[in-house]
mmCIF file of N, CA, C and O in Angstrom:
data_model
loop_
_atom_site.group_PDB
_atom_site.id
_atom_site.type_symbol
_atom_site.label_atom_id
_atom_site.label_comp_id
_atom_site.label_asym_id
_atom_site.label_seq_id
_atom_site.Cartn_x
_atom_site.Cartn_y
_atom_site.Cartn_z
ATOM 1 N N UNK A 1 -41.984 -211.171 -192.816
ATOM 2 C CA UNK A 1 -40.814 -211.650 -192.094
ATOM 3 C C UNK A 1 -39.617 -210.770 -192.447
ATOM 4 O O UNK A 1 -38.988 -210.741 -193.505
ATOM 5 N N UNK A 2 -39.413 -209.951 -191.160
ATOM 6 C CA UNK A 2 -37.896 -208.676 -191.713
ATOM 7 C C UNK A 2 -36.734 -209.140 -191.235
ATOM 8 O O UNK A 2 -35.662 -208.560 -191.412
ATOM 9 N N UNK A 3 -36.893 -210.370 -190.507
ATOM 10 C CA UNK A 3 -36.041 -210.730 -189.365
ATOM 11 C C UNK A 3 -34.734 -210.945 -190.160
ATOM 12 O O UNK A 3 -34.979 -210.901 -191.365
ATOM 13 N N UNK A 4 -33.345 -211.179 -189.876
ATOM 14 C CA UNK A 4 -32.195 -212.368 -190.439
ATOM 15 C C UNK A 4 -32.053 -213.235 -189.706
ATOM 16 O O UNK A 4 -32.168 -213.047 -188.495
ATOM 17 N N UNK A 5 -31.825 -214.175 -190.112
ATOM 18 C CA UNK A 5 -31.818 -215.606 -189.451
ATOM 19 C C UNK A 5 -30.258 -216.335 -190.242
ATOM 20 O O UNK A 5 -29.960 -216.329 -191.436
ATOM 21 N N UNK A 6 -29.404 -216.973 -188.945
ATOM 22 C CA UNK A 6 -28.620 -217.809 -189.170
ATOM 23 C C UNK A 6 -29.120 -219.549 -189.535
ATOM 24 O O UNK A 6 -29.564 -220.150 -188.557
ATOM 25 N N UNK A 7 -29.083 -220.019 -190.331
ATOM 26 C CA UNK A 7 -29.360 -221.517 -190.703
ATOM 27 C C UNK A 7 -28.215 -222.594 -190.426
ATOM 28 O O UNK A 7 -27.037 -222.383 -190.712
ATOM 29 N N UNK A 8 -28.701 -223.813 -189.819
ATOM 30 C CA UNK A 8 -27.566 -224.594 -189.761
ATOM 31 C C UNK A 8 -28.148 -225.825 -189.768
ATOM 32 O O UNK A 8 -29.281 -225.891 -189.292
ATOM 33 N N UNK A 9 -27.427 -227.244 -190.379
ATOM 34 C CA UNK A 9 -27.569 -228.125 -190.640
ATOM 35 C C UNK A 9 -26.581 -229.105 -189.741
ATOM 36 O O UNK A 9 -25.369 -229.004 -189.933
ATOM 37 N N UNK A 10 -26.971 -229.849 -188.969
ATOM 38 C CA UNK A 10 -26.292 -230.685 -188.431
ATOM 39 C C UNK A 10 -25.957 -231.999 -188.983
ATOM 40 O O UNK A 10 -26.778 -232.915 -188.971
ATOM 41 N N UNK A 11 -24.728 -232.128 -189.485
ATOM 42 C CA UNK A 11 -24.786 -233.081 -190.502
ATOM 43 C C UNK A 11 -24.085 -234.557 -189.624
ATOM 44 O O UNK A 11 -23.503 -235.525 -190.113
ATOM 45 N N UNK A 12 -24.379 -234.289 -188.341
ATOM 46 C CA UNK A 12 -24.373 -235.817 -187.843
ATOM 47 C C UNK A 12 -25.713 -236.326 -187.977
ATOM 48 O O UNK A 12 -26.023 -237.507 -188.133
ATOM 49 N N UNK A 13 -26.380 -235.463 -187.911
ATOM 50 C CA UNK A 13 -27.898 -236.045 -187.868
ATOM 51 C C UNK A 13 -28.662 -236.075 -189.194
ATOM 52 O O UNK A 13 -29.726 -236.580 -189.553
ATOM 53 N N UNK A 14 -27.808 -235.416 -189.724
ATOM 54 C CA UNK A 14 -28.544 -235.360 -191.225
ATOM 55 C C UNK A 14 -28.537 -237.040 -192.049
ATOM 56 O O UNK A 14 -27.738 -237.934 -191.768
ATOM 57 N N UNK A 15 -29.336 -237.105 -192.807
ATOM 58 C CA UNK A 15 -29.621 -238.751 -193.463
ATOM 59 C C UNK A 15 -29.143 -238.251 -195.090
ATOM 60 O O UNK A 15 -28.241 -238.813 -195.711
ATOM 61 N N UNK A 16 -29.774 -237.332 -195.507
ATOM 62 C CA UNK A 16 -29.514 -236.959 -196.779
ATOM 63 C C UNK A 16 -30.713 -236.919 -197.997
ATOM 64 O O UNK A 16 -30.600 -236.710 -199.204
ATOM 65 N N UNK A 17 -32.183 -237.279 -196.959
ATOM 66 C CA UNK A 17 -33.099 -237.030 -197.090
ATOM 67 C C UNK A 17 -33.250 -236.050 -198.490
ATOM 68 O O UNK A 17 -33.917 -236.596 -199.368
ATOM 69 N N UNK A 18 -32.901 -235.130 -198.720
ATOM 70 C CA UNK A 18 -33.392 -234.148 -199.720
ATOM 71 C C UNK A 18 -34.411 -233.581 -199.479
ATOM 72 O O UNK A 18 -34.715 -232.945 -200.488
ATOM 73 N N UNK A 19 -35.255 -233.418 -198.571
ATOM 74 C CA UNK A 19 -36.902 -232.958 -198.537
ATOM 75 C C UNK A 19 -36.512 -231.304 -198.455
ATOM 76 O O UNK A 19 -37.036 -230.482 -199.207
ATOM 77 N N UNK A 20 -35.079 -230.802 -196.979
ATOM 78 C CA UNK A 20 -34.843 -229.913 -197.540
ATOM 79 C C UNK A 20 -34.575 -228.911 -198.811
ATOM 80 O O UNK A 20 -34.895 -227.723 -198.813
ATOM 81 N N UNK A 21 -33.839 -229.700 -200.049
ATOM 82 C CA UNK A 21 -33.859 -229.053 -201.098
ATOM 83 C C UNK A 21 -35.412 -228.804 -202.239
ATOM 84 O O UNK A 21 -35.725 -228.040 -203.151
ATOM 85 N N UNK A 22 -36.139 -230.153 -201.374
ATOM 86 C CA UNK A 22 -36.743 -230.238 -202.736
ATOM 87 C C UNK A 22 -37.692 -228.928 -201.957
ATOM 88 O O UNK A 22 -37.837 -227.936 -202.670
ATOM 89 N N UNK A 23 -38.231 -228.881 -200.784
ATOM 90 C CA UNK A 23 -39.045 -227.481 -200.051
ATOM 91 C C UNK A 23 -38.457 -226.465 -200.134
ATOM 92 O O UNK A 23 -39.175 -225.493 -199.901
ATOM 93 N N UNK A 24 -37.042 -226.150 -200.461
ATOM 94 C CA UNK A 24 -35.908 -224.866 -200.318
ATOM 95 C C UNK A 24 -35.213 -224.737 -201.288
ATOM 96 O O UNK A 24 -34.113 -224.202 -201.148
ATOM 97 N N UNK A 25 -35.596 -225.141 -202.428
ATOM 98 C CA UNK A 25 -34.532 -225.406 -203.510
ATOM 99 C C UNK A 25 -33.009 -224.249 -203.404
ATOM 100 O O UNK A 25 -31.808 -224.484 -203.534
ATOM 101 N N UNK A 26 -33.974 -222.658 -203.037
ATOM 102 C CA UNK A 26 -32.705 -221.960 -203.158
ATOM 103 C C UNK A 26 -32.251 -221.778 -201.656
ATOM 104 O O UNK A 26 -31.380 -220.929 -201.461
ATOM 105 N N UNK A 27 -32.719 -222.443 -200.631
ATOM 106 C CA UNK A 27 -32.401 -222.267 -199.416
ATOM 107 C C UNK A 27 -30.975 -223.314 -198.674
ATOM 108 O O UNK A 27 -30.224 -222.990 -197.753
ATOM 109 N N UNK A 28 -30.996 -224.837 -199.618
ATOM 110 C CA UNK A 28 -30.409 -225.751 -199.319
ATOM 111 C C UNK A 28 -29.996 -226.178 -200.832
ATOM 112 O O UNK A 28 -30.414 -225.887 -201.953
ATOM 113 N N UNK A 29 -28.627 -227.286 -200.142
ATOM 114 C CA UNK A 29 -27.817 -227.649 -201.349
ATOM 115 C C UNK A 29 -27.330 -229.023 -200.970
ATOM 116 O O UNK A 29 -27.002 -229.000 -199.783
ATOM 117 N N UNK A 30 -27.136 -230.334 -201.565
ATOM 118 C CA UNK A 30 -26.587 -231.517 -201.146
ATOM 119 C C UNK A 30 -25.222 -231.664 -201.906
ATOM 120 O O UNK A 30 -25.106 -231.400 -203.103
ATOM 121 N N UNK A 31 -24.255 -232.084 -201.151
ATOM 122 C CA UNK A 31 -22.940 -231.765 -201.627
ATOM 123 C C UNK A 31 -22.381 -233.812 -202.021
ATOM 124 O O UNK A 31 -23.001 -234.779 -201.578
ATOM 125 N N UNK A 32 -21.493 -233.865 -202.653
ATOM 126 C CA UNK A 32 -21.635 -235.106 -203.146
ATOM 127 C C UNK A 32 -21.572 -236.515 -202.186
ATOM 128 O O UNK A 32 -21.466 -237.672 -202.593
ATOM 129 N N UNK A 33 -21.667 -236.064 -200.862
ATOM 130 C CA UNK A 33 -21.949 -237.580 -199.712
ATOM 131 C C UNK A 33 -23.734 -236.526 -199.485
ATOM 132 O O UNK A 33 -23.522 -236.298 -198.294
ATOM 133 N N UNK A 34 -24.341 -236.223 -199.597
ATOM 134 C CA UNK A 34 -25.751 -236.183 -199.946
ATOM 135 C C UNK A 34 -26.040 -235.495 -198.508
ATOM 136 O O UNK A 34 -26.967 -235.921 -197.819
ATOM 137 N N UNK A 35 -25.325 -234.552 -198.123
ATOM 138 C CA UNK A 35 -25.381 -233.964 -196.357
ATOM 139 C C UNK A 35 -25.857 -232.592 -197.026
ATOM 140 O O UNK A 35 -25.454 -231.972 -198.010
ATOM 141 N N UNK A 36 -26.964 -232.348 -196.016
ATOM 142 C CA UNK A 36 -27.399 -231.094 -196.159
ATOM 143 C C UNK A 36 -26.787 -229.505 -195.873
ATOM 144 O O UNK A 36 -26.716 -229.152 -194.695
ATOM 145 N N UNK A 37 -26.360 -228.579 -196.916
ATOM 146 C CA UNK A 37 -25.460 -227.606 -196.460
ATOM 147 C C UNK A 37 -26.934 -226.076 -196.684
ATOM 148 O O UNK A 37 -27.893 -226.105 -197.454
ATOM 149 N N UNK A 38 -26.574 -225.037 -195.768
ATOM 150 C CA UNK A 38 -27.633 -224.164 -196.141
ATOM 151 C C UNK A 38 -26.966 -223.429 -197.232
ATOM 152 O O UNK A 38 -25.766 -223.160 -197.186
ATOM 153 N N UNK A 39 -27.786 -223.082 -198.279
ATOM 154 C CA UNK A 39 -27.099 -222.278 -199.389
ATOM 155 C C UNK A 39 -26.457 -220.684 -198.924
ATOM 156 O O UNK A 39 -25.420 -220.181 -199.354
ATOM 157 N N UNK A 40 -27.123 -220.272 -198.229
ATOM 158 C CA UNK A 40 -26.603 -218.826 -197.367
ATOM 159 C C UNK A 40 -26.402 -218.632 -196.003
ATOM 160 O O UNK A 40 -26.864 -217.526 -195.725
ATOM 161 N N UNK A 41 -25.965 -219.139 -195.080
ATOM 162 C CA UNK A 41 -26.012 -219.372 -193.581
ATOM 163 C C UNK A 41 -26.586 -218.425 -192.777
ATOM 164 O O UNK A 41 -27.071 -218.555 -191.653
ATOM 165 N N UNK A 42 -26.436 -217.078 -193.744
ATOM 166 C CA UNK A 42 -26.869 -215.871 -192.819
ATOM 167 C C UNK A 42 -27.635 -215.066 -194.082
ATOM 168 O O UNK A 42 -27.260 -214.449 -195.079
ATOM 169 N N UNK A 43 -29.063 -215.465 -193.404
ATOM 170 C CA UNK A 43 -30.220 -214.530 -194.812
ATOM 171 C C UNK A 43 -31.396 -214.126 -194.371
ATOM 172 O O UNK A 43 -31.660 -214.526 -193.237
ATOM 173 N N UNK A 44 -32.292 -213.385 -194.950
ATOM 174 C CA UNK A 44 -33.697 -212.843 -194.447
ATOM 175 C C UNK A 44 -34.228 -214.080 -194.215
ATOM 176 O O UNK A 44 -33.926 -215.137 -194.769
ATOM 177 N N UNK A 45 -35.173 -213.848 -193.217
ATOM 178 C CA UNK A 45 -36.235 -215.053 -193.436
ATOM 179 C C UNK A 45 -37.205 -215.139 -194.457
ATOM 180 O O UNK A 45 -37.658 -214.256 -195.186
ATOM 181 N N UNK A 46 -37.545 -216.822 -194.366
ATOM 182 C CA UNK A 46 -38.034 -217.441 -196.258
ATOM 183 C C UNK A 46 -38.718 -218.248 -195.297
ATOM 184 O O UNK A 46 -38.309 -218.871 -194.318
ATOM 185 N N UNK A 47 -39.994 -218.075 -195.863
ATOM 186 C CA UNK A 47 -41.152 -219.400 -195.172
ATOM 187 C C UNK A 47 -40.686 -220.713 -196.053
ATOM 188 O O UNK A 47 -40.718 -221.798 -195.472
ATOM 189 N N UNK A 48 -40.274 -220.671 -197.370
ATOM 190 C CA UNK A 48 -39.634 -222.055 -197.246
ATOM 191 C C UNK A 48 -38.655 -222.898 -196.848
ATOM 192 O O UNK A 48 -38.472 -224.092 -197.086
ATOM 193 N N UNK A 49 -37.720 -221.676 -195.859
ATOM 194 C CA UNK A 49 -36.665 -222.694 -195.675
ATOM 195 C C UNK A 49 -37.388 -223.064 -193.997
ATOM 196 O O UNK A 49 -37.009 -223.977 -193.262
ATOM 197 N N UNK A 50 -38.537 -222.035 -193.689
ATOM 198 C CA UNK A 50 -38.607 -222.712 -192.240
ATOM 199 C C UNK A 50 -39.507 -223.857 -192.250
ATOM 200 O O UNK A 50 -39.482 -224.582 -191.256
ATOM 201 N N UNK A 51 -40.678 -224.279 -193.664
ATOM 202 C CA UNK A 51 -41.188 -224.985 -193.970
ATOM 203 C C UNK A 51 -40.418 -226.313 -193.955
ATOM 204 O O UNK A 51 -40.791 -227.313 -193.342
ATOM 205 N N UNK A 52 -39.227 -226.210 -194.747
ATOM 206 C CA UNK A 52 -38.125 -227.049 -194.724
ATOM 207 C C UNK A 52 -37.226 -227.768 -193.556
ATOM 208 O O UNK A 52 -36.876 -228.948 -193.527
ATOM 209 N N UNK A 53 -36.952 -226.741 -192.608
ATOM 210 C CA UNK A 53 -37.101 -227.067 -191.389
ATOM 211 C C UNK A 53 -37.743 -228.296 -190.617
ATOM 212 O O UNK A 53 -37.450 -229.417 -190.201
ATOM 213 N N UNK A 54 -38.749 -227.439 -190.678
ATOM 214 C CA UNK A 54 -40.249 -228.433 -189.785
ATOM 215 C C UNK A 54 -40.272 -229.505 -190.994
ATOM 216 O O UNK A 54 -41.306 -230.147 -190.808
ATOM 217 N N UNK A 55 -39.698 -229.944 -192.008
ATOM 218 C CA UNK A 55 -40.410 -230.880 -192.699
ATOM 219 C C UNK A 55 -38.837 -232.252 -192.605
ATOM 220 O O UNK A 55 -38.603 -233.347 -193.117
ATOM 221 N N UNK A 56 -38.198 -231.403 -191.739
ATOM 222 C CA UNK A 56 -36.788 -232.466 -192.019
ATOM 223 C C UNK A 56 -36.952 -233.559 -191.160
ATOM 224 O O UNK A 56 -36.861 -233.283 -189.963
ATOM 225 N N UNK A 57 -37.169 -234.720 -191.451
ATOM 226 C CA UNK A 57 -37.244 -235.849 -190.921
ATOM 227 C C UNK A 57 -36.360 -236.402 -189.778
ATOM 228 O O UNK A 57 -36.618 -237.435 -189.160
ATOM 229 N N UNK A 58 -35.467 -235.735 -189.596
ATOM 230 C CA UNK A 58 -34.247 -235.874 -188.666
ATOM 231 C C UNK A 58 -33.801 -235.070 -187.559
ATOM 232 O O UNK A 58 -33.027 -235.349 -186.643
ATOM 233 N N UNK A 59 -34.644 -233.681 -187.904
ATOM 234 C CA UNK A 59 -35.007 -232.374 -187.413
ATOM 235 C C UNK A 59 -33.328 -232.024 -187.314
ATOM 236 O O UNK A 59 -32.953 -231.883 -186.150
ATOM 237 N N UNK A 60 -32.334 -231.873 -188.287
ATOM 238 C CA UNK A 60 -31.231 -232.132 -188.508
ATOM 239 C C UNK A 60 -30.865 -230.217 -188.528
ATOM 240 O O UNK A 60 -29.730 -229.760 -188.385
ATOM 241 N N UNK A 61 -31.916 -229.509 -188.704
ATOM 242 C CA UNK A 61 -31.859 -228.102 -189.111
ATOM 243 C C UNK A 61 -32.137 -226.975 -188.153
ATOM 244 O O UNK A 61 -33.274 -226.580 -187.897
ATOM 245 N N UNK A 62 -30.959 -226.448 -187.606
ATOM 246 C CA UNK A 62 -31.545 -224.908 -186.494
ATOM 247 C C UNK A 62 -31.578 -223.779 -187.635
ATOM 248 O O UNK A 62 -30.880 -223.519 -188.615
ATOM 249 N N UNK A 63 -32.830 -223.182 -186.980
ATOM 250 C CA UNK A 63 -32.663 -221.574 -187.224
ATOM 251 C C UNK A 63 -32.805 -220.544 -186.155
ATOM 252 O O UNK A 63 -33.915 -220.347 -185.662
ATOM 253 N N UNK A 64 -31.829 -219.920 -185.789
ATOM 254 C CA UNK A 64 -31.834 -218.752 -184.939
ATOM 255 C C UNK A 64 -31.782 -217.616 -185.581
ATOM 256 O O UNK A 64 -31.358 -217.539 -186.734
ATOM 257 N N UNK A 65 -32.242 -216.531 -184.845
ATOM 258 C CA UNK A 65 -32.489 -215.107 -185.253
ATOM 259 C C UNK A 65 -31.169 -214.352 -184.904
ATOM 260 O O UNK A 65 -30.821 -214.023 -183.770
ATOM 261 N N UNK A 66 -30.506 -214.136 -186.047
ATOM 262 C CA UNK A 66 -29.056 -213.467 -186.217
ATOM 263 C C UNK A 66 -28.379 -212.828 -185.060
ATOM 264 O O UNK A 66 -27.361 -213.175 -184.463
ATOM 265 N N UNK A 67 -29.519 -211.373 -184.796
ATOM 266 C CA UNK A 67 -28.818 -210.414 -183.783
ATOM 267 C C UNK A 67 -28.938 -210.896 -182.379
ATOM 268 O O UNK A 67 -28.185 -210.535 -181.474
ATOM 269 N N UNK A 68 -29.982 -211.779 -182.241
ATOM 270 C CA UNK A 68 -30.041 -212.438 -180.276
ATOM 271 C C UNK A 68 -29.703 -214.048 -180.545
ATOM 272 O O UNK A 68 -29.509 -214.735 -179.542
ATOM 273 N N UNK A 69 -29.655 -214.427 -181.334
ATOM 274 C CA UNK A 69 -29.754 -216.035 -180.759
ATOM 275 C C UNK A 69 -30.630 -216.642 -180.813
ATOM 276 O O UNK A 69 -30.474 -217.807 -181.179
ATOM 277 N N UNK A 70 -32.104 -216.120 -180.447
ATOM 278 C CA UNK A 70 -32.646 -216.966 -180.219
ATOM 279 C C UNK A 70 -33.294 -217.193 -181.293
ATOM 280 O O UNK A 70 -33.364 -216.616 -182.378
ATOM 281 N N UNK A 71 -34.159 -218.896 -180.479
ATOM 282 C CA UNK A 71 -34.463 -219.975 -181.484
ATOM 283 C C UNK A 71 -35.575 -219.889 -182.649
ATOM 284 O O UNK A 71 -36.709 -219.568 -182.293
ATOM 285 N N UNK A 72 -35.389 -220.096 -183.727
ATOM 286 C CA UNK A 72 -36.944 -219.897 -184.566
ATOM 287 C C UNK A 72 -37.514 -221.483 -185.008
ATOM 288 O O UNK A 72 -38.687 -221.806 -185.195
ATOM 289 N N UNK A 73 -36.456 -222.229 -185.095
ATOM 290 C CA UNK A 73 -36.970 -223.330 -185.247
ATOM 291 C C UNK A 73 -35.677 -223.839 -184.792
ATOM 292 O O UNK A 73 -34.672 -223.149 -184.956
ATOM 293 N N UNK A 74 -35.586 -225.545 -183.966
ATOM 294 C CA UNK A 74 -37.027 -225.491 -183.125
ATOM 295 C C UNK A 74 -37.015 -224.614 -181.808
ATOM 296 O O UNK A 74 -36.054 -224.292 -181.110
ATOM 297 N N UNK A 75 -38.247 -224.346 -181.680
ATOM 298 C CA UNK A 75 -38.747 -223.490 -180.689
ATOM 299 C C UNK A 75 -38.315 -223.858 -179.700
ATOM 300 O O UNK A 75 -38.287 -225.083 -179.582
ATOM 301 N N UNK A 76 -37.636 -222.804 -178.219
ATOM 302 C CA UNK A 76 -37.135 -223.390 -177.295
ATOM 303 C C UNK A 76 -38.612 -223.579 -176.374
ATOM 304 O O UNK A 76 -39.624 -222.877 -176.382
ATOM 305 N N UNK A 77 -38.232 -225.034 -175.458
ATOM 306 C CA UNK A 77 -39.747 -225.606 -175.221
ATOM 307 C C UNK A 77 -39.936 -225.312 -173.339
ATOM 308 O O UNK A 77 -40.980 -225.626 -172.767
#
């Protein structure tokens, strides 16, 4: 994976779950109301933060590919 990818957390939708940190430890961070922030917004791609992603219960998390936009998770359908 050579790609960069922008990460974002939508924290209306976010619960505060943690599954992101505990799958991304260095990918995600919970700030003290327990809302999911990405630790680097703009970074190489990491199969755990897209693991993290797909594992968010709220699906509270985009990742797009830096230089076009488009979607890596979730996939546009």
């Amino acid at each position: 994976m050579g790609d960069r990818w922008r990460v974002e957390v939508d924290r209306s939708v976010c619960i505060g779950s943690g599954m992101c940190v505990s799958i991304a430890p260095d990918g995600f961070t919970l700030d003290s109301a327990r809302q999911s922030h990405p630790a680097r917004p703009e970074s190489g791609a990491a199969e755990d933060v897209l693991e993290a992603a797909e594992g968010c219960p709220v699906e509270a998390i985009t990742i797009t590919l830096l230089d076009s936009g488009e979607a890596v998770f979730p996939p546009e359908g």
